[in-house]
XYZ file of C-alpha atoms in Angstrom:
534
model
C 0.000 0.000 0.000
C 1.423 3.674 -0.934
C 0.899 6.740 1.441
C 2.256 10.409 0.374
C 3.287 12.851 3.231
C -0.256 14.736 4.101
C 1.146 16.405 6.999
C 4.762 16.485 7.295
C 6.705 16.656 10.597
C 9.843 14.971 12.788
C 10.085 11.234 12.125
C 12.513 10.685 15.090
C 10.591 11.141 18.401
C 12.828 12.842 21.317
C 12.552 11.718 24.822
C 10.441 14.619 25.703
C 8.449 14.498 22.529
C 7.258 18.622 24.174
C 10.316 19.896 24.286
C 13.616 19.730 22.317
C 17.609 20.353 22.312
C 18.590 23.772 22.383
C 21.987 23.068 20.285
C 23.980 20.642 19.989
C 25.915 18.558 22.889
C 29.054 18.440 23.489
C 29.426 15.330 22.926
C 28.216 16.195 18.798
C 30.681 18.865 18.855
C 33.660 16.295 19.960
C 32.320 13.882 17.525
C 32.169 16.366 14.262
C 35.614 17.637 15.146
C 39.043 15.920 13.582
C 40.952 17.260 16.591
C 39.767 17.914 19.963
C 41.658 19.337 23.089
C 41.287 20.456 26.705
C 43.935 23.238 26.826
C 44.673 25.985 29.858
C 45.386 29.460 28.686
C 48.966 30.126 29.218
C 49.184 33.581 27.560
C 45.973 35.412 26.683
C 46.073 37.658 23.196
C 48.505 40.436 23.142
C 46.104 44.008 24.098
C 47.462 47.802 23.919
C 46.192 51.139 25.578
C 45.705 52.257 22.028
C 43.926 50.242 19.488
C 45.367 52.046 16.668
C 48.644 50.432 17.341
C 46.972 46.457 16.716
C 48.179 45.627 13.217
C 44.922 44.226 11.874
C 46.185 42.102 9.233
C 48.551 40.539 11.257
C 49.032 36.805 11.652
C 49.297 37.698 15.638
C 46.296 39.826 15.916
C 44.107 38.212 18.434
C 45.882 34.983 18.734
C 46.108 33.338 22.532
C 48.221 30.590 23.597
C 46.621 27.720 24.938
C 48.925 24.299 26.663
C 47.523 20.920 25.350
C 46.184 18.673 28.714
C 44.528 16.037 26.966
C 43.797 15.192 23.527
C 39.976 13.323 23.647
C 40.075 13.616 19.753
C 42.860 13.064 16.737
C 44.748 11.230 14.959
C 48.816 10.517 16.105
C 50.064 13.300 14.634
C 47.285 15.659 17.273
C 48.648 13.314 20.458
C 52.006 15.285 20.066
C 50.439 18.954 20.509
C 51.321 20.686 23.045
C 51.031 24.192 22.910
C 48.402 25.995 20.109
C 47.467 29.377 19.015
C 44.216 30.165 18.843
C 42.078 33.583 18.423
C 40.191 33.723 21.465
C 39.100 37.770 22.584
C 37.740 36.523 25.810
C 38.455 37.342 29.893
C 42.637 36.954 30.592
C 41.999 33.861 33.145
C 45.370 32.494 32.900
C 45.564 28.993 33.847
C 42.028 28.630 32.996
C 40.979 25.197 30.837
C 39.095 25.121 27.487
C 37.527 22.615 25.188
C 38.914 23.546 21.685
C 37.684 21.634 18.601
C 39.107 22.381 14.990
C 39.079 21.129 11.500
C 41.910 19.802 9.494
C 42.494 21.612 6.057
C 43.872 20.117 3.282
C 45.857 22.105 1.549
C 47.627 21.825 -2.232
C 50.542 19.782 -2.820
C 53.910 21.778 -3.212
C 57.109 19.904 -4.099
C 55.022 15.891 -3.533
C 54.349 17.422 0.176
C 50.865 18.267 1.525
C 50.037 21.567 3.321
C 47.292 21.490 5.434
C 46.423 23.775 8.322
C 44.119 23.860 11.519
C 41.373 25.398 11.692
C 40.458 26.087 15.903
C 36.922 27.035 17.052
C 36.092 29.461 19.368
C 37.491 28.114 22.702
C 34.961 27.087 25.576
C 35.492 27.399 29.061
C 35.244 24.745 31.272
C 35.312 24.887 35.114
C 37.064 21.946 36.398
C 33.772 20.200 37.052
C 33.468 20.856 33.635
C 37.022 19.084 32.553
C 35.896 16.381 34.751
C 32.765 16.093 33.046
C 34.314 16.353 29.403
C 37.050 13.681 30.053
C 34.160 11.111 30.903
C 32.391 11.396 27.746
C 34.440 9.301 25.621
C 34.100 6.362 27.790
C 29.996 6.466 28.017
C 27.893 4.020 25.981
C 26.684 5.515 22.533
C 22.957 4.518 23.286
C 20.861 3.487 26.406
C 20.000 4.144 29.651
C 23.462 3.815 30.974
C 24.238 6.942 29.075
C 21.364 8.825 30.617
C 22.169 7.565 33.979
C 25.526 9.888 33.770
C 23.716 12.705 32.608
C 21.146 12.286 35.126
C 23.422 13.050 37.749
C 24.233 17.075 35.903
C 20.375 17.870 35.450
C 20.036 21.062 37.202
C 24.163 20.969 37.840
C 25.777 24.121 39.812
C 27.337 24.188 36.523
C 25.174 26.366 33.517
C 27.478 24.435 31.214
C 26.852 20.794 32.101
C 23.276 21.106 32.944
C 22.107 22.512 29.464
C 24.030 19.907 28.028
C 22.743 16.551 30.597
C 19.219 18.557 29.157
C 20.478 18.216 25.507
C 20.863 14.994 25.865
C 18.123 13.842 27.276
C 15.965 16.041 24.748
C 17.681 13.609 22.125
C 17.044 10.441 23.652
C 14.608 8.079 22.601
C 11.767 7.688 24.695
C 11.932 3.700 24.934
C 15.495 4.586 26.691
C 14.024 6.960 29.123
C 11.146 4.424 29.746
C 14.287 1.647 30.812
C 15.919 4.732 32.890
C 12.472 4.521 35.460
C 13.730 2.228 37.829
C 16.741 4.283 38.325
C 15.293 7.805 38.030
C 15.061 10.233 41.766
C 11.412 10.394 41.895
C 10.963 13.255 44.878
C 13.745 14.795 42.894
C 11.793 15.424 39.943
C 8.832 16.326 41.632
C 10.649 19.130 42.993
C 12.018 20.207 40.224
C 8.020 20.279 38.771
C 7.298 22.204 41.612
C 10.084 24.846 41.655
C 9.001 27.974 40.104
C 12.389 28.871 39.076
C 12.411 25.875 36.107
C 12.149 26.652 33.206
C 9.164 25.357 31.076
C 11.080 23.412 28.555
C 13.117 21.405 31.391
C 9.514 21.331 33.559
C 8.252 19.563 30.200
C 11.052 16.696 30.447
C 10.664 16.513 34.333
C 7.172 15.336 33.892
C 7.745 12.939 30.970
C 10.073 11.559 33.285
C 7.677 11.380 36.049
C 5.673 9.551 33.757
C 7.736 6.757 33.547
C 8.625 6.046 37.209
C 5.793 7.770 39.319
C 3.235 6.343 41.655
C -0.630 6.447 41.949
C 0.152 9.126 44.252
C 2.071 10.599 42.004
C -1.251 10.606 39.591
C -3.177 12.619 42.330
C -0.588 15.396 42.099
C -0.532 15.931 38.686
C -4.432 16.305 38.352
C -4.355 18.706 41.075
C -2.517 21.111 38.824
C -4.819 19.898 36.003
C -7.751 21.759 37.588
C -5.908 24.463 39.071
C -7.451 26.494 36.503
C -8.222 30.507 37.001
C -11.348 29.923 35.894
C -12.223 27.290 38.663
C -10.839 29.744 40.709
C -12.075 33.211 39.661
C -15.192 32.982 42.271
C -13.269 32.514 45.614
C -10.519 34.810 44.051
C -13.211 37.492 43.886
C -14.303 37.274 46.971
C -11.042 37.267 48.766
C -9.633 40.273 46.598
C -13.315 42.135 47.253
C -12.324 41.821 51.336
C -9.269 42.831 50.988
C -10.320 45.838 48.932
C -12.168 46.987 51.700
C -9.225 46.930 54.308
C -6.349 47.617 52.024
C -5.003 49.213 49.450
C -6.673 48.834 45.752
C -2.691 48.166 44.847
C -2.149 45.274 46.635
C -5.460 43.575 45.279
C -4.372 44.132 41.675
C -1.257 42.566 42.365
C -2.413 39.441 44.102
C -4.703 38.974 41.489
C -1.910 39.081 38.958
C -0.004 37.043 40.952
C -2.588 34.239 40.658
C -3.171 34.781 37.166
C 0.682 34.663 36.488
C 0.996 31.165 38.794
C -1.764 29.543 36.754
C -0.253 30.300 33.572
C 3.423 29.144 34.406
C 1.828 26.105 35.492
C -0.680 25.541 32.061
C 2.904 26.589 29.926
C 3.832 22.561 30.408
C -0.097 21.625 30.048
C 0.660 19.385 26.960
C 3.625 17.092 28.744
C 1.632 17.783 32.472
C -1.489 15.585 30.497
C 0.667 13.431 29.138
C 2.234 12.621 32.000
C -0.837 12.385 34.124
C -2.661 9.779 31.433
C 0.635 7.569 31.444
C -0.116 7.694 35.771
C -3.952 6.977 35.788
C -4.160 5.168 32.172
C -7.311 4.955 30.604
C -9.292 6.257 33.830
C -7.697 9.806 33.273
C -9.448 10.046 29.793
C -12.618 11.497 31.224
C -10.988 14.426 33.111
C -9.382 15.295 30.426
C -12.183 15.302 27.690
C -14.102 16.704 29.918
C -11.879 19.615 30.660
C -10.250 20.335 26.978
C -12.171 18.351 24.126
C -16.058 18.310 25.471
C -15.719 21.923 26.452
C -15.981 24.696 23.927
C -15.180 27.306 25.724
C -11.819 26.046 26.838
C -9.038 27.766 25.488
C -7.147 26.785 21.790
C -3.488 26.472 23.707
C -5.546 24.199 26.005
C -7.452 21.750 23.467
C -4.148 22.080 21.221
C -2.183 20.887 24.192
C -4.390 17.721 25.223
C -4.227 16.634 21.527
C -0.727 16.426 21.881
C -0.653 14.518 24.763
C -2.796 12.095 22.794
C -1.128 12.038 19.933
C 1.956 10.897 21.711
C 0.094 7.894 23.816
C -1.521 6.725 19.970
C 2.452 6.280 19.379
C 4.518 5.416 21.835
C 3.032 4.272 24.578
C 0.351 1.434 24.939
C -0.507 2.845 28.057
C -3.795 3.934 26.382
C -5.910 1.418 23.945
C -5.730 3.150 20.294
C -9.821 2.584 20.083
C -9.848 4.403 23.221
C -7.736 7.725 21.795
C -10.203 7.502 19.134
C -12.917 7.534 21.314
C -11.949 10.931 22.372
C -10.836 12.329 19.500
C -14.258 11.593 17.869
C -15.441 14.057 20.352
C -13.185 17.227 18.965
C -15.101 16.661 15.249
C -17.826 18.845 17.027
C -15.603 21.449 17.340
C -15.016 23.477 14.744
C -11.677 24.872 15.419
C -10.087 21.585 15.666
C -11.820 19.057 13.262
C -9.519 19.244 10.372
C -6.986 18.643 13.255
C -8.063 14.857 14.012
C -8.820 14.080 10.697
C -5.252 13.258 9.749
C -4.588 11.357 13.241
C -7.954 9.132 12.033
C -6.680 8.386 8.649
C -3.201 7.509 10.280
C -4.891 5.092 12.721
C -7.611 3.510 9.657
C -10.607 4.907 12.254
C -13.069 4.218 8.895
C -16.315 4.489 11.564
C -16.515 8.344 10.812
C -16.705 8.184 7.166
C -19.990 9.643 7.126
C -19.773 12.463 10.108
C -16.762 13.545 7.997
C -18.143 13.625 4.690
C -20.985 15.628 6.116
C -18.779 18.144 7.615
C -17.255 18.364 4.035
C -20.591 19.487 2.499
C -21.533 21.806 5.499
C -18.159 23.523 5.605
C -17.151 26.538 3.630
C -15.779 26.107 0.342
C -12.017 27.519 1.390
C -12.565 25.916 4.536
C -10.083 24.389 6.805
C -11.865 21.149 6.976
C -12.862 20.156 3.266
C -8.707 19.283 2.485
C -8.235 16.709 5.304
C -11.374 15.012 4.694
C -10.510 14.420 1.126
C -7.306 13.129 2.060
C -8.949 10.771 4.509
C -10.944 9.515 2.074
C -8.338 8.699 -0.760
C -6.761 6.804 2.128
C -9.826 5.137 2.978
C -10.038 4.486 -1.197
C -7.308 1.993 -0.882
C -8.593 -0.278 1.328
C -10.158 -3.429 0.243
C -14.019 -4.237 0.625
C -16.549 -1.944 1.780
C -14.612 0.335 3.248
C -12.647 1.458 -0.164
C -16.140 1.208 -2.229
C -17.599 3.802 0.432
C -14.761 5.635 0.362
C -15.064 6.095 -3.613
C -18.308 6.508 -3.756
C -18.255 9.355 -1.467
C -15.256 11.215 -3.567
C -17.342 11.222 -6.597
C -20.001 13.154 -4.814
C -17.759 15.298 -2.847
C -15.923 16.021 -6.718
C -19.481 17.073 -7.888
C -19.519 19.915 -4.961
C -16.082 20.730 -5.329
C -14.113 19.500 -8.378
C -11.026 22.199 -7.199
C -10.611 20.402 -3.706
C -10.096 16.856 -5.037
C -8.134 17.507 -7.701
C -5.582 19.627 -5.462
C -5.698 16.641 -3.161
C -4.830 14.206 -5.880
C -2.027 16.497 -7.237
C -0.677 17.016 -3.599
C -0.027 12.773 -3.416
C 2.671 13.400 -6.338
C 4.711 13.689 -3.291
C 4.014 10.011 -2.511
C 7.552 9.141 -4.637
C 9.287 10.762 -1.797
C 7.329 8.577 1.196
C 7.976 5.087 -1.172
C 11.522 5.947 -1.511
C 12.150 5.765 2.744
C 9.545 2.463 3.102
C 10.750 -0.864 3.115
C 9.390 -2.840 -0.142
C 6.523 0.486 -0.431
C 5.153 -0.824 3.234
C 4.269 0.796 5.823
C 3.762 4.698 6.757
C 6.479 7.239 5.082
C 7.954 9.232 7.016
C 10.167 12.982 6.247
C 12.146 15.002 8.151
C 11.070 18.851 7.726
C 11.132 22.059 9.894
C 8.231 21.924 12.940
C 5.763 24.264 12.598
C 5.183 26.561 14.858
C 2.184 25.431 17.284
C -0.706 28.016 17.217
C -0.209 31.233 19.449
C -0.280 30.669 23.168
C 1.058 27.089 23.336
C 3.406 27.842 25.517
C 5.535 29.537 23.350
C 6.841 26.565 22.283
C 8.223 25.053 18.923
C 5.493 21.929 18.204
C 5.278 19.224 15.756
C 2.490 18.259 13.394
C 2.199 14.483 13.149
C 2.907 12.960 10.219
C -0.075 11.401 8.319
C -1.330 9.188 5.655
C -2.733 10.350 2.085
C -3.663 8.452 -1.061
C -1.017 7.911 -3.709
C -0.720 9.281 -7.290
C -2.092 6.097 -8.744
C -1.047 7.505 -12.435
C 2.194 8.026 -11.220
C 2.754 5.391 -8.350
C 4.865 2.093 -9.068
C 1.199 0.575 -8.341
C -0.255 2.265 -11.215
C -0.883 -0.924 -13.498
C -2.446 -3.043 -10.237
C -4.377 -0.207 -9.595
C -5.567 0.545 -13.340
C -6.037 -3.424 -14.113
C -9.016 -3.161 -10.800
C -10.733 0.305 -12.448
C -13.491 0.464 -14.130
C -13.606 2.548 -17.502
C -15.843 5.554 -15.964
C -13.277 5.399 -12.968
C -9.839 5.553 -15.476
C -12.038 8.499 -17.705
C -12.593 10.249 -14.109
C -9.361 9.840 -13.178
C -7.632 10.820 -15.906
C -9.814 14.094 -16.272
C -8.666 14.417 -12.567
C -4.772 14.777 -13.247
C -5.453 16.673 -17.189
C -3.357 19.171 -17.290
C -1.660 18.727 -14.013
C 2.720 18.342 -14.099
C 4.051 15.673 -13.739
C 6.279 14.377 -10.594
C 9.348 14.773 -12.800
C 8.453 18.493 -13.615
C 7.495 19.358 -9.879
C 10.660 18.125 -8.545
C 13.243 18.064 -11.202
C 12.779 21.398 -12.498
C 13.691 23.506 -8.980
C 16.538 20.713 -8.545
C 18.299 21.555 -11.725
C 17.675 25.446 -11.194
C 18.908 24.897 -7.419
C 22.022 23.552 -8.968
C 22.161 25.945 -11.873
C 22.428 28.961 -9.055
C 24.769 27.150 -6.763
C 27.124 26.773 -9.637
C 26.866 30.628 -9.993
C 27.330 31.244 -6.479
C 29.926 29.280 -5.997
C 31.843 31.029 -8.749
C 30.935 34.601 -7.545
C 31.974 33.653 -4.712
C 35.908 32.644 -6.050
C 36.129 35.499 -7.858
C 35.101 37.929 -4.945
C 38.177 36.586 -3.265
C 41.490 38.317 -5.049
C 43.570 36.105 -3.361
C 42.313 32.816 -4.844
C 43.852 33.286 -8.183
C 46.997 34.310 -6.877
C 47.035 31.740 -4.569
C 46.137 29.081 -7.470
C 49.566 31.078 -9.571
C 51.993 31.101 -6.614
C 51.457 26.895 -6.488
C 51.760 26.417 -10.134
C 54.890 28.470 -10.088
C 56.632 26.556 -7.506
């Protein structure tokens, strides 16, 4: 069976699937470096009263010297450093140690000998729990929850440095590693750290995913506690309080508490999507009716809110069988009622073969608007739902002929759109299973916590003139059906034109680039002359 990428997103799924790395570890950077050093700065860059008197073109200018401790990266040549020059403009802490990475050069060959030179990167500094740290890398497993038992130790280190990074990594992690972690993770630790004010959101998120996987029914309690604290819930006895105090104090002071409250409640909703998450993977499917109740039944409940909790599901229907899929669906039958978020499920039902809505959604395709948000995913769905065998495909075919008849425009863009499917085949093992891409997250709708999200990656219906299962699929059509389809795709480009014409002009300006770019440099064809002339 062939799928094209409907709705593109991550296929790799970090350990807090509601959060993610800030840059890369240092670990990465040690890795993507030919030569890597600890070094202490022995003499920092030369400096002068006046600045006119620093002779800018200098091979000196801005060049420290650093003493080699230990080489973690290199071939033999690198093990016999021991003392480098390196630009660094930083603070003159003599004696103080540095992780230095750099690039290796090859140069032209003059006389049968190679020239090659070093290329350092800015230095970092490292405390010494920080060279202590660094030096332990290199002996860590590559994968597993060995590894995150060392960084485990640095979450929330004294260090900046080493905490971000023991974050990084666990941000990068899979989630089935975190999961074997549990029996090793500091529960009241992380609980804490939930409950601190001064964590940030995105470590807050991966604090509760880890809860997740090692808390207690307890534990469950807690977490839907600060699932109702809601303002809302609150506003009544908040009014009353802050009308008493009005009367004995200043009007200030109410304001402020009031503010205060509202600013508590929305630090707290900031990790709502990992917070639900976290509290379904506690109370399993028992916690279902809080939250539908509270953010998919309710209309009035806030789009960060509903947006959040679909999240939370979205991540249970795929990594965790915490949560029976039929159940998820359950509940995300309810958010079809809602207008704002229909064409939202729509993808996760096709992705999960839910074929029990087939109707409600083609309904919602005729009542919608014709540049409506929900008449796209529906179509999609049902050019999924097309492939199946049986009853499901005939229904699914008879209802795109009559959506076609209300609008032709719709189903035809959805049919072009699958031209993409060449892409999804070409990552699938023998054209099975769901494709998957790698593309830039979207950003989640305003007031999700200011957060980066994902959207999940869904099924669609091939581009059965185009797909390698054209002739299986043409030998089971009808005539009407090949005349229908075929009217479909007249006059649309084919897959070759859509992608290979912006490849070849994406090479055709590279080339052009590339050659501005050689002769903006003056010293490249002298450079080129000097060589030949030796």
């Amino acid at each position: 069976m062939m799928y094209s990428v409907w709705y593109a997103g991550t296929a790799n799924v970090n350990a807090c699937p509601f959060c993610s790395a800030t840059q890369q570890t240092i670990s990465e950077e040690i890795a993507s470096a030919e030569i890597s050093v600890i070094a202490k700065l022995i003499q920092p860059a030369a400096t002068s009263d006046d600045p006119t008197n620093f002779d800018l073109a200098g091979n000196d200018f801005g060049m420290a010297r650093f003493a080699v401790q230990n080489v973690l990266r290199g071939d033999e040549s690198s093990a016999a450093l021991e003392e480098i020059e390196v630009v660094y403009f930083g603070k003159d802490d003599k004696d103080r140690s540095f992780l230095i990475n750099a690039l290796v050069n090859k140069g032209p060959r003059i006389e049968k000998i190679a020239v090659s030179s070093i290329d350092w990167a800015t230095p970092l500094p490292l405390t010494e729990r920080g060279v202590h740290y660094v030096n332990q890398l290199a002996d860590l497993p590559k994968r597993g929850a060995d590894r995150l038992a060392f960084f485990q130790e640095h979450l929330e280190d004294e260090d900046p440095l080493l905490a971000q990074d023991a974050y990084d990594e666990f941000a990068m992690a899979p989630y089935s590693e975190v999961v074997d972690l549990a029996d090793r993770m500091d529960r009241q630790q992380l609980i804490d750290w939930i409950s601190d004010p001064r964590i940030g959101p995105s470590r807050r998120r991966l604090y509760l995913t880890m809860l997740g996987t090692c808390g207690t029914a307890s534990d469950g309690e807690l977490l839907e506690a600060q699932l109702l604290y809601d303002y809302q819930l609150l506003k009544p006895g908040v009014s009353v309080m802050l009308a008493a105090m009005a009367r004995t104090g200043p009007a200030m002071s109410v304001s402020i508490l009031d503010e205060l409250i509202r600013a508590d409640v929305r630090r707290k909703q900031q990790c709502l999507d990992a917070l639900i998450a976290a509290y379904l993977k506690l109370k399993g499917p028992t916690g279902l009716p809080l939250v539908e109740e509270k953010f998919l039944r309710n209309s009035e409940t806030e789009y960060s809110h509903t947006y959040a909790a679909l999240m939370a599901l979205r991540f249970h229907g795929e990594e965790t069988d915490v949560l029976p899929r039929e159940r998820i669906l359950e509940s995300l039958h309810l958010v079809l009622d809602n207008k704002q978020f229909a064409d939202q499920v729509v993808p996760d039902l096709a992705r999960w073969e839910d074929w029990s809505v087939m109707d409600k959604l083609v309904s919602l395709f005729k009542a919608g608007e014709k540049d409506g948000w929900i008449r796209q995913p529906v179509v999609s769905y049902l050019l999924v739902a097309a492939e199946q065998e049986g009853p499901v495909g005939d229904r699914a075919d008879a209802a795109l002929a009559d959506l076609e008849e209300i609008d032709p425009e719709c189903v035809t863009r959805a049919r072009r759109n699958s031209a993409f499917s060449m892409f999804a085949a070409a990552v699938t093992k023998s054209g099975e299973g769901l494709a998957k891409t790698l593309e830039k997250p979207v950003e989640a709708p305003q007031g999700v916590a200011g957060q980066p999200s994902t959207v999940t990656l869904e099924k669609a219906a091939p581009s059965t003139l185009n797909s390698p299962e054209s002739a299986k699929t043409a030998a089971k059509m009808t005539s009407s059906e090949v005349q229908r389809l075929a009217k479909n795709n007249e006059g649309s480009p084919s897959q070759i034109i859509l992608i290979g014409v912006p490849l070849i002009a994406g090479l055709v300006l590279m080339g052009i680039f590339a050659l501005l770019l050689r002769g903006a440099d003056v010293r490249s064809g002298s450079a080129d002359t000097d060589v030949q002339n030796q």
